[in-house]
Amino acid sequence: MMSGNHTPVIRILDQSTVDKIAAGEVVERPASVVKELLENAIDAGARSIRIDLSASDGKIATIRITDDGCGMSPQDATLAFVPHATSKIAGIKDLDTIRTLGFRGEALASIAAVSHVTLITKPKGSGVVAGTKIVIAGGTLKEQAEIGAPEGTSILVEDLFFNTPARKKFLKSINTELAQIHTIMEGVCFSHPECSFHLFYNNHEQMVTDRTTRPLDTIARLFGADTVKHLIPVDAVYPFMTITGYISQPSLTRKDTARMLIIINGRFISSPIVNGALKTGYGTLLPKDRSPVAFLSLQIDCGLVDVNVHPTKKILRLSKEKEIADAVRKAVSDALLNHDLIPAAEAPVQAPVSLSVATDIQPVYTYPLCETASSGVSEFTHAGTIDSDQRLRQTDLTTGLPALPSRLPSIEVIGEFGGIYILGRTDTDVLVIIDQHAAHERILYEQVLLRLKGEHHSQELIWPVILHRTPKDTSILQELIPALTQEGFILEDFGRDSFIVRAIPVVLGRMENAGIIDEIISDLVHDASTTSVNNRERITRIIACRGAIKAGTVCTKEQCQRIVNQLRLTQNPYTCPHGRPTIIRFSRAELDTMFKRI
Ligand code: ADP
Ligand code: MG
């Protein structure tokens, strides 16, 4: 390419190419158009916004957004399409105190560069009769005229990407694009309950929210009353931020994070930091690989938030990231601690009629009675060889958990079922069913954690146990020896792929069967690579699981009562360490509904 006579190879691009390239950043797909136009309408102070979509040939053909906001004068209406033209900031320092959603002055210019746009607008309260109509195609002004119009603004976008074929080719199926639009709509509706939204698709009403001061109404409209039933409020104030909104009880979780809606200073954004902190706030209440449902609004000091990091403003940069994450985690765990979390059994109901056309492939998950949450540790259903009474007595012999007021009501055991479930009656006459293994696991788990703080958490074995492993297991195990020692397992490398176990955690009781040690070590070695928690947490969970009484072991009434009493002493009696529920309640009213007495 480089020739001897140095003909310049660099050229300056013409404006139309520059505009199309710039547009690519802001207008990625139809949903980006919807997002930008909705934000403009909200910034214009609209109280009611209508979105009309139409499709043809399996693609979104037209997008029209109509608002009753402030409208534009004829001069502003033309200026609005010039790149970097905005009414929202005058200079960069205004970004520190920005209250509007827009500020870049790029959206209308970008949209008009890659489509046909028709704008009709009339300023609010101006008293004039005529409004302004402007038609722009591919960035070129085609028409400007006076037209009779209501106050507010209506923007019609047609032939999106007609002049950028590469982008057009990558448009996904109509359902995918609609799903994207729905996601945007959910976030915008939730973040602006003071505005009503009406979405029509091919003239059919798809989504409606009313103007309200209560965000919960909007959530109910968008996600159904069933979701709202499972929500608990979050309300926390910190020196530099406030957190308000709702999170789901642990009985309502999803495979994905699609129902974790986060708003920061009025902006619907995606924030892995906030999402992560939110999940951490649940601790062991959440099954592995599940996400809660959450609708949180964070008001953070403007100075700590940089909104200008992404063309579509979907991502923000936060200063004091760690403090913000800690605050979210604490707000969530406090909200959960202050709430009765025993999940109610659900009577079979008809599936609610969904408002969305978008294919929701990941249905909301509520605990079925017999579902096993995925966990790093498999559950047993055969009767254990270890004497169950010894295991249970061991639980009683503890130094005792701190005597906090119990989070469970007092429960009288009235029977057991299948060696798996304990049936009980609370002092308020509610029927509860308790998973015996999960409950005992929770008890042991908290005891192990507590003991870790104390001194005598290890007991020497009278007869040391020798374990033989495969060479592969040996190398994994060798690395785990220090962590195991910390938890009370004293283990030495005995050479030739064998290990000698000299002491075990006290919580496992007087060991009469070396089998359980072998099980614990096998679990540890086998899920070493697949788990997301640290070694200490993993070892604690495995000890609790293997030490706990197994499902299928029939317990006497006294033994069952002992488990229930111990469960009442735990800090989190609602789930086992893997997040499965330990207890479910059936009120009289719920039973009556199930039996159709009412
Ligand atoms: P930005 O929103 O970043 O200012 P846009 O390109 O989205 O940039 O819009 C440019 C300007 O056009 C806005 O600053 C606003 O003054 C005006 N505008 C856009 N949409 C509307 C609307 N729906 N109602 C009133 N004014 C609008
Ligand atoms: Mg804008």
XYZ file of C-alpha atoms and ligand atoms in Angstrom:
626
model
C 0.000 0.000 0.000
C 2.729 2.471 0.994
C 4.093 3.852 -2.278
C 7.259 5.781 -2.865
C 5.586 9.079 -3.628
C 3.645 9.079 -0.292
C 0.130 9.613 -1.645
C -1.947 10.211 1.496
C -4.006 7.142 2.475
C -5.854 8.804 5.354
C -9.017 10.724 4.535
C -11.596 12.575 6.585
C -15.003 10.910 6.403
C -17.973 12.861 5.071
C -20.671 13.906 7.537
C -23.238 11.374 6.411
C -20.804 8.480 7.012
C -19.826 9.953 10.381
C -23.491 10.205 11.372
C -24.226 6.625 10.380
C -21.229 5.349 12.336
C -22.248 7.398 15.378
C -25.820 6.179 15.034
C -24.571 2.607 15.283
C -23.589 3.198 18.877
C -26.922 4.563 20.008
C -29.349 2.722 17.767
C -28.492 -0.910 17.906
C -31.969 -2.322 17.366
C -35.654 -1.342 17.543
C -35.582 -1.529 21.346
C -32.902 1.201 21.413
C -35.236 3.493 19.462
C -38.039 2.795 21.930
C -35.715 3.454 24.857
C -34.436 6.792 23.545
C -37.881 8.059 22.550
C -39.396 7.030 25.888
C -36.614 8.833 27.729
C -37.229 11.971 25.698
C -40.940 11.846 26.480
C -40.246 11.418 30.194
C -37.721 14.272 30.133
C -40.432 16.371 28.457
C -42.565 15.874 31.566
C -45.133 13.568 29.953
C -47.879 12.121 32.159
C -49.107 9.674 29.585
C -47.092 7.909 26.884
C -48.382 5.679 24.137
C -46.195 3.297 22.132
C -47.458 1.814 18.858
C -45.523 -0.945 17.142
C -46.378 -2.639 13.905
C -44.767 -5.535 12.112
C -44.624 -6.796 8.579
C -42.503 -9.506 6.946
C -41.482 -10.769 10.371
C -39.765 -7.489 11.244
C -40.771 -4.437 13.268
C -41.973 -2.017 10.590
C -42.989 1.100 12.502
C -42.467 2.567 15.950
C -44.540 5.536 17.080
C -44.242 7.207 20.467
C -46.791 9.825 21.454
C -46.538 11.924 24.593
C -48.354 14.771 26.315
C -45.133 16.464 27.402
C -43.871 20.010 26.841
C -43.690 19.772 23.025
C -41.384 21.849 20.803
C -41.522 25.146 18.955
C -40.928 25.053 15.164
C -37.296 26.197 15.626
C -36.550 23.626 18.341
C -38.184 20.899 16.293
C -35.571 21.312 13.535
C -32.692 21.828 15.933
C -33.580 18.645 17.808
C -32.257 16.538 14.887
C -28.852 18.207 14.719
C -26.098 16.030 16.250
C -25.145 17.176 19.762
C -28.159 19.468 20.044
C -29.755 19.303 23.473
C -31.834 21.440 25.812
C -30.700 19.463 28.845
C -27.157 20.619 29.567
C -25.142 23.694 28.700
C -21.719 22.376 29.618
C -19.882 19.421 31.103
C -20.219 20.595 34.712
C -24.004 20.193 34.449
C -23.451 16.431 34.328
C -22.647 16.445 38.055
C -26.174 17.470 38.929
C -28.039 15.992 35.968
C -31.704 15.153 36.628
C -32.806 14.328 33.078
C -32.356 10.953 31.395
C -30.903 12.465 28.225
C -28.002 14.892 27.832
C -25.916 13.706 24.880
C -28.069 15.285 22.175
C -27.473 12.274 19.955
C -30.610 10.172 19.938
C -32.823 11.998 17.465
C -29.896 12.702 15.118
C -28.865 9.049 15.245
C -32.354 7.666 14.719
C -32.987 10.064 11.822
C -29.670 9.068 10.211
C -30.757 5.443 9.796
C -34.533 5.628 9.202
C -37.490 7.706 8.026
C -38.742 9.930 10.842
C -41.944 11.960 11.026
C -42.210 14.357 13.954
C -45.384 16.178 14.922
C -45.165 18.496 17.897
C -46.824 21.477 19.550
C -45.592 23.298 22.661
C -47.717 22.962 25.767
C -49.734 25.968 26.900
C -48.648 28.100 23.945
C -52.222 28.774 22.868
C -51.239 28.465 19.191
C -53.451 26.395 16.930
C -50.914 24.870 14.604
C -48.105 22.539 15.438
C -45.049 21.544 13.414
C -44.510 18.565 11.164
C -41.017 17.523 10.114
C -40.052 14.606 7.876
C -36.448 13.440 7.715
C -35.097 10.479 5.768
C -31.586 9.161 6.263
C -30.611 12.422 7.927
C -31.949 14.679 5.147
C -34.820 17.105 5.803
C -37.652 16.242 3.380
C -40.527 18.311 4.648
C -41.351 20.967 7.213
C -44.891 22.265 7.565
C -47.535 23.635 9.890
C -50.099 21.084 10.921
C -53.021 20.858 13.292
C -51.782 18.915 16.314
C -52.516 18.279 19.988
C -50.065 19.537 22.600
C -47.114 17.238 23.068
C -44.974 15.247 20.675
C -45.413 12.270 18.420
C -42.508 10.639 16.627
C -42.956 7.968 13.988
C -39.954 5.872 12.962
C -40.196 3.779 9.774
C -37.795 1.724 7.646
C -35.242 1.388 10.399
C -31.734 0.638 9.029
C -32.929 1.065 5.406
C -29.532 2.601 4.553
C -27.361 0.369 6.753
C -27.998 -3.088 5.295
C -25.445 -4.798 7.520
C -27.298 -3.702 10.642
C -30.628 -4.592 9.091
C -29.436 -8.114 8.362
C -28.676 -8.680 12.026
C -32.168 -7.846 13.217
C -33.537 -10.813 15.107
C -36.943 -12.438 14.812
C -39.956 -10.361 15.719
C -40.336 -12.208 19.035
C -36.770 -11.524 20.060
C -37.095 -7.829 19.220
C -40.430 -7.623 21.039
C -38.929 -9.311 24.076
C -36.188 -6.684 24.098
C -38.752 -3.921 23.877
C -40.713 -5.450 26.736
C -37.594 -5.524 28.891
C -36.985 -1.841 28.205
C -40.644 -1.063 28.879
C -40.595 -2.924 32.218
C -37.628 -0.913 33.406
C -39.000 2.415 32.213
C -42.502 1.764 33.621
C -41.080 0.721 36.987
C -38.705 3.674 37.174
C -41.448 6.176 36.255
C -44.688 5.174 37.961
C -45.759 8.842 37.796
C -46.397 8.297 34.093
C -48.908 5.952 32.481
C -47.787 3.741 29.604
C -49.799 2.040 26.881
C -48.088 -0.333 24.489
C -49.917 -1.458 21.364
C -48.650 -4.031 18.904
C -50.487 -4.206 15.565
C -53.281 -2.258 17.295
C -53.620 -4.806 20.080
C -53.036 -3.619 23.623
C -49.968 -5.336 25.050
C -48.998 -3.623 28.247
C -50.696 -0.958 30.335
C -49.689 0.819 33.493
C -51.578 3.572 35.266
C -50.194 6.718 36.773
C -49.557 6.017 40.443
C -47.524 7.068 43.453
C -47.162 3.456 44.572
C -44.512 1.491 42.668
C -46.087 -1.735 43.909
C -49.132 -1.037 41.708
C -46.869 -0.798 38.681
C -45.085 -4.021 39.646
C -48.441 -5.782 40.015
C -49.519 -4.500 36.600
C -46.315 -5.658 34.937
C -45.624 -8.937 36.687
C -48.921 -10.001 38.222
C -50.417 -10.079 41.695
C -48.782 -13.450 42.276
C -45.323 -11.911 42.164
C -46.368 -9.111 44.508
C -47.549 -11.709 47.046
C -43.978 -12.917 47.392
C -42.361 -9.512 47.844
C -41.082 -7.869 50.981
C -40.241 -4.188 51.266
C -36.732 -2.773 51.486
C -36.245 0.634 53.006
C -32.811 1.799 54.076
C -31.110 5.141 54.509
C -27.346 5.625 54.462
C -25.344 8.858 54.572
C -24.730 8.856 50.832
C -27.691 6.887 49.526
C -31.181 5.544 50.125
C -32.503 2.194 48.976
C -36.203 1.538 48.529
C -38.182 -1.124 46.747
C -39.056 -4.771 47.016
C -37.257 -8.095 46.991
C -38.694 -11.587 46.760
C -38.980 -13.992 49.614
C -36.589 -16.896 49.049
C -39.570 -18.949 47.908
C -39.624 -16.969 44.654
C -36.487 -17.289 42.594
C -35.490 -17.569 38.946
C -32.796 -19.189 36.876
C -31.774 -15.816 35.428
C -31.442 -12.241 36.618
C -34.127 -10.892 34.270
C -36.396 -9.897 37.143
C -33.757 -7.999 39.050
C -34.723 -4.453 38.101
C -32.300 -1.850 39.376
C -32.825 1.876 39.157
C -30.105 4.323 40.062
C -31.184 7.957 40.330
C -34.225 7.315 38.169
C -32.311 5.441 35.480
C -33.050 1.804 34.676
C -29.563 0.324 34.334
C -27.760 -2.984 34.532
C -25.316 -3.179 37.389
C -23.480 -6.424 38.069
C -22.204 -4.854 41.296
C -25.668 -4.157 42.680
C -26.964 -7.526 41.444
C -24.072 -9.314 43.113
C -24.543 -7.458 46.402
C -28.255 -8.162 46.317
C -27.661 -11.889 45.974
C -25.015 -11.864 48.706
C -27.597 -10.249 50.981
C -29.645 -13.451 50.786
C -26.735 -15.539 52.114
C -27.718 -19.198 52.291
C -31.401 -18.369 51.794
C -30.945 -18.637 48.058
C -30.493 -21.949 46.274
C -27.261 -22.184 44.333
C -27.651 -21.009 40.721
C -30.897 -19.134 41.452
C -31.529 -15.413 41.460
C -34.080 -13.478 43.441
C -36.725 -11.216 41.999
C -36.048 -7.622 42.994
C -37.253 -4.127 42.224
C -34.862 -1.692 43.828
C -34.449 2.019 43.463
C -31.185 3.560 44.662
C -30.831 7.282 45.181
C -27.114 7.966 45.305
C -25.378 11.343 45.741
C -25.004 12.631 42.183
C -21.289 13.232 42.727
C -20.733 9.483 43.167
C -22.350 8.494 39.888
C -20.840 9.014 36.443
C -23.606 8.674 33.868
C -21.412 9.427 30.895
C -19.660 6.114 30.276
C -21.862 4.444 27.686
C -23.621 5.797 24.570
C -26.923 4.247 25.626
C -26.395 5.105 29.316
C -27.217 1.503 30.224
C -24.131 1.315 32.413
C -23.042 3.785 35.091
C -19.738 4.196 36.846
C -19.995 4.317 40.613
C -17.465 5.772 43.002
C -17.469 4.176 46.475
C -18.423 0.910 44.779
C -17.600 -1.125 47.841
C -19.627 1.068 50.217
C -22.587 0.992 47.849
C -22.392 -2.797 47.513
C -22.121 -3.202 51.310
C -25.154 -0.971 51.796
C -27.235 -2.980 49.322
C -26.195 -6.256 50.916
C -27.088 -4.992 54.374
C -30.401 -3.484 53.301
C -31.382 -6.807 51.742
C -30.326 -8.979 54.662
C -32.041 -6.639 57.152
C -35.244 -6.729 55.145
C -35.146 -10.529 55.086
C -34.360 -10.765 58.800
C -37.337 -8.621 59.711
C -39.798 -10.734 57.820
C -41.582 -14.024 58.445
C -40.237 -16.141 55.623
C -42.032 -19.462 56.057
C -43.348 -20.085 52.579
C -47.041 -20.824 52.298
C -48.045 -23.904 50.398
C -49.703 -22.889 47.191
C -53.038 -24.150 46.074
C -52.963 -25.143 42.429
C -54.065 -22.117 40.441
C -54.686 -21.477 36.794
C -51.805 -19.841 35.036
C -52.359 -16.076 34.956
C -53.090 -14.607 31.567
C -49.824 -13.058 30.525
C -49.786 -9.530 29.239
C -46.681 -10.122 27.240
C -46.349 -11.630 23.823
C -42.685 -12.013 24.394
C -41.745 -15.604 25.002
C -40.834 -15.883 28.643
C -38.798 -19.036 28.489
C -37.727 -18.962 32.094
C -40.831 -19.294 34.215
C -40.872 -18.022 37.738
C -40.022 -20.766 40.166
C -41.871 -21.345 43.383
C -41.028 -24.248 45.619
C -42.857 -27.368 44.673
C -43.146 -29.532 47.761
C -40.714 -32.180 46.668
C -38.249 -30.362 44.453
C -34.607 -30.753 45.304
C -32.697 -27.591 44.679
C -29.522 -28.243 42.793
C -26.754 -28.412 45.310
C -23.163 -29.473 45.462
C -24.128 -32.371 47.688
C -26.442 -35.203 46.800
C -29.237 -36.120 49.179
C -29.793 -39.545 50.631
C -33.006 -41.440 50.864
C -31.793 -44.673 52.417
C -31.653 -45.269 56.136
C -28.239 -44.393 57.495
C -26.206 -46.860 59.409
C -25.280 -44.303 62.008
C -27.552 -44.323 64.978
C -29.922 -41.418 64.474
C -30.448 -40.859 68.132
C -26.743 -40.318 68.580
C -26.707 -37.763 65.784
C -29.596 -35.909 67.291
C -28.299 -36.008 70.815
C -25.078 -34.544 69.558
C -27.102 -31.563 68.409
C -28.452 -31.118 71.902
C -25.061 -31.317 73.517
C -23.905 -28.068 72.036
C -22.505 -25.148 73.868
C -25.837 -23.748 72.739
C -26.673 -21.202 70.121
C -27.207 -17.694 71.481
C -30.695 -17.487 72.892
C -32.166 -14.948 70.491
C -35.940 -14.722 70.236
C -36.861 -17.456 67.791
C -37.881 -16.518 64.278
C -40.271 -19.474 64.207
C -43.425 -19.796 66.309
C -43.489 -22.654 68.818
C -44.369 -25.862 67.080
C -45.864 -29.022 68.542
C -44.982 -32.137 66.557
C -48.070 -34.133 65.610
C -46.465 -36.794 63.488
C -44.021 -37.722 60.777
C -44.404 -38.889 57.212
C -42.228 -41.263 55.224
C -39.169 -40.733 57.368
C -38.765 -37.440 55.536
C -41.306 -34.926 56.787
C -42.209 -33.804 60.268
C -45.775 -32.565 60.703
C -46.413 -29.895 63.299
C -48.955 -27.432 64.615
C -47.951 -23.899 65.570
C -49.283 -22.061 68.594
C -51.431 -20.059 66.183
C -52.953 -23.230 64.757
C -51.145 -23.317 61.470
C -50.096 -26.652 59.989
C -46.385 -26.826 59.185
C -44.378 -29.463 57.367
C -40.674 -29.645 58.073
C -38.062 -31.444 56.013
C -36.215 -33.435 58.639
C -32.892 -33.685 56.837
C -32.886 -30.053 55.683
C -33.765 -28.857 59.179
C -31.059 -30.917 60.856
C -28.589 -29.790 58.231
C -29.372 -26.149 59.032
C -28.891 -26.826 62.759
C -25.517 -28.503 62.255
C -24.412 -25.849 59.797
C -24.966 -23.036 62.247
C -23.337 -25.034 65.010
C -20.248 -25.684 62.920
C -20.030 -21.985 62.098
C -20.423 -21.088 65.746
C -17.866 -23.597 66.864
C -15.379 -22.198 64.419
C -15.271 -19.177 66.640
C -14.816 -21.266 69.799
C -11.759 -23.349 70.672
C -12.677 -26.975 71.129
C -14.176 -27.767 67.812
C -12.038 -30.817 67.157
C -12.039 -34.214 68.874
C -9.377 -36.878 68.611
C -10.386 -40.295 67.337
C -9.555 -43.245 69.584
C -8.843 -45.287 66.480
C -7.422 -43.132 63.708
C -9.011 -43.857 60.349
C -6.969 -44.625 57.256
C -8.370 -43.505 53.896
C -7.168 -44.706 50.504
C -7.774 -42.456 47.512
C -6.943 -42.449 43.821
C -3.837 -40.510 42.777
C -6.024 -37.769 41.292
C -8.014 -37.388 44.522
C -4.788 -37.409 46.490
C -3.501 -34.272 44.872
C -6.801 -32.434 45.407
C -6.951 -33.582 49.013
C -3.386 -32.564 49.773
C -4.307 -29.001 48.905
C -7.360 -29.090 51.126
C -5.521 -30.266 54.266
C -4.956 -26.764 55.708
C -8.603 -25.776 55.200
C -9.762 -29.065 56.718
C -7.520 -28.555 59.757
C -9.169 -25.188 60.332
C -12.564 -26.846 60.465
C -11.431 -29.507 62.922
C -10.415 -32.341 60.614
C -6.847 -33.353 61.457
C -5.583 -35.280 58.452
C -2.065 -36.359 57.512
C -0.633 -37.534 54.242
C 0.316 -41.167 54.870
C 2.057 -41.712 51.541
C 1.027 -44.018 48.681
C -2.291 -42.213 48.208
C -3.476 -42.787 51.725
C -4.293 -40.422 54.535
C -4.647 -40.853 58.245
C -7.484 -39.030 59.987
C -6.628 -38.309 63.629
C -9.393 -35.949 64.671
C -12.817 -34.809 63.420
C -15.146 -31.875 64.167
C -16.955 -32.224 67.487
C -20.263 -31.632 65.808
C -20.047 -35.036 64.093
C -20.356 -36.724 67.468
C -18.752 -39.885 68.786
C -17.741 -41.583 65.574
C -18.562 -45.254 65.421
C -18.457 -45.632 61.691
C -15.612 -44.417 59.559
C -17.967 -44.351 56.567
C -19.090 -40.809 57.222
C -15.500 -39.530 57.135
C -15.020 -41.221 53.813
C -18.251 -39.641 52.528
C -17.221 -36.167 53.588
C -13.815 -36.491 51.974
C -15.359 -37.864 48.772
C -17.817 -34.970 48.581
C -15.045 -32.490 49.104
C -12.823 -33.932 46.439
C -15.592 -34.445 43.929
C -17.226 -31.069 43.897
C -13.965 -29.201 44.362
C -14.032 -27.678 40.901
C -17.733 -27.085 40.406
C -18.686 -24.891 43.292
C -18.768 -21.158 43.629
C -18.325 -20.863 47.397
C -15.011 -20.821 49.222
C -13.426 -23.910 50.794
C -14.425 -23.066 54.341
C -18.074 -22.598 53.412
C -17.984 -25.753 51.308
C -16.481 -27.866 54.070
C -19.007 -26.521 56.579
C -21.904 -27.355 54.286
C -20.629 -30.855 53.613
C -20.089 -31.561 57.307
C -23.633 -30.372 57.988
C -25.091 -32.461 55.190
C -23.232 -35.662 55.979
C -23.637 -35.257 59.695
C -27.357 -34.649 59.446
C -29.946 -37.312 59.892
C -30.818 -38.784 56.529
C -34.119 -38.604 54.766
C -35.739 -42.010 55.078
C -34.696 -42.468 58.683
C -37.888 -42.734 60.670
C -37.608 -40.669 63.848
C -39.661 -40.978 67.002
C -41.942 -38.139 68.012
C -39.438 -37.071 70.668
C -36.636 -37.026 68.111
C -38.751 -34.967 65.756
C -39.614 -32.516 68.519
C -35.917 -32.206 69.308
C -35.154 -31.278 65.700
C -37.940 -28.705 65.691
C -36.796 -27.175 68.976
C -33.236 -26.925 67.699
C -34.373 -25.447 64.414
C -36.147 -22.709 66.339
C -32.783 -21.728 67.837
C -31.095 -21.135 64.497
C -30.635 -17.698 63.025
C -32.043 -18.709 59.681
C -34.551 -21.502 60.254
C -36.133 -21.164 56.818
C -33.674 -22.883 54.516
C -30.952 -25.500 54.584
C -27.428 -24.301 53.752
C -28.068 -25.032 50.074
C -31.137 -22.814 50.049
C -33.826 -25.519 50.056
C -36.757 -24.708 52.331
C -36.833 -26.404 55.722
C -40.429 -25.521 56.523
C -43.677 -24.805 54.699
C -46.944 -23.698 56.246
C -50.599 -24.373 55.442
C -53.054 -22.029 57.130
C -56.622 -23.108 57.747
C -57.756 -20.652 55.083
C -55.306 -22.077 52.541
C -56.434 -25.635 53.275
C -60.060 -24.567 52.997
C -59.325 -23.083 49.582
C -57.589 -26.247 48.448
C -60.571 -28.321 49.544
C -62.909 -25.793 47.958
C -64.722 -25.213 51.247
C -64.960 -21.551 50.294
P -31.071 14.549 24.470
O -32.281 13.826 24.954
O -29.815 13.903 24.889
O -31.105 16.005 24.777
P -32.130 13.940 21.864
O -31.483 13.841 20.534
O -32.799 12.734 22.390
O -31.029 14.448 22.884
O -33.169 15.132 21.818
C -32.747 16.426 21.452
C -33.645 17.481 22.051
O -34.929 17.424 21.458
C -33.895 17.323 23.524
O -32.890 17.909 24.307
C -35.244 18.014 23.706
O -35.080 19.392 23.892
C -35.918 17.788 22.371
N -36.889 16.678 22.429
C -36.696 15.427 22.024
N -37.792 14.664 22.211
C -38.718 15.464 22.760
C -40.088 15.269 23.210
N -40.685 14.083 23.122
N -40.736 16.342 23.732
C -40.136 17.549 23.806
N -38.862 17.784 23.417
C -38.149 16.772 22.892
Mg -32.770 11.934 24.390
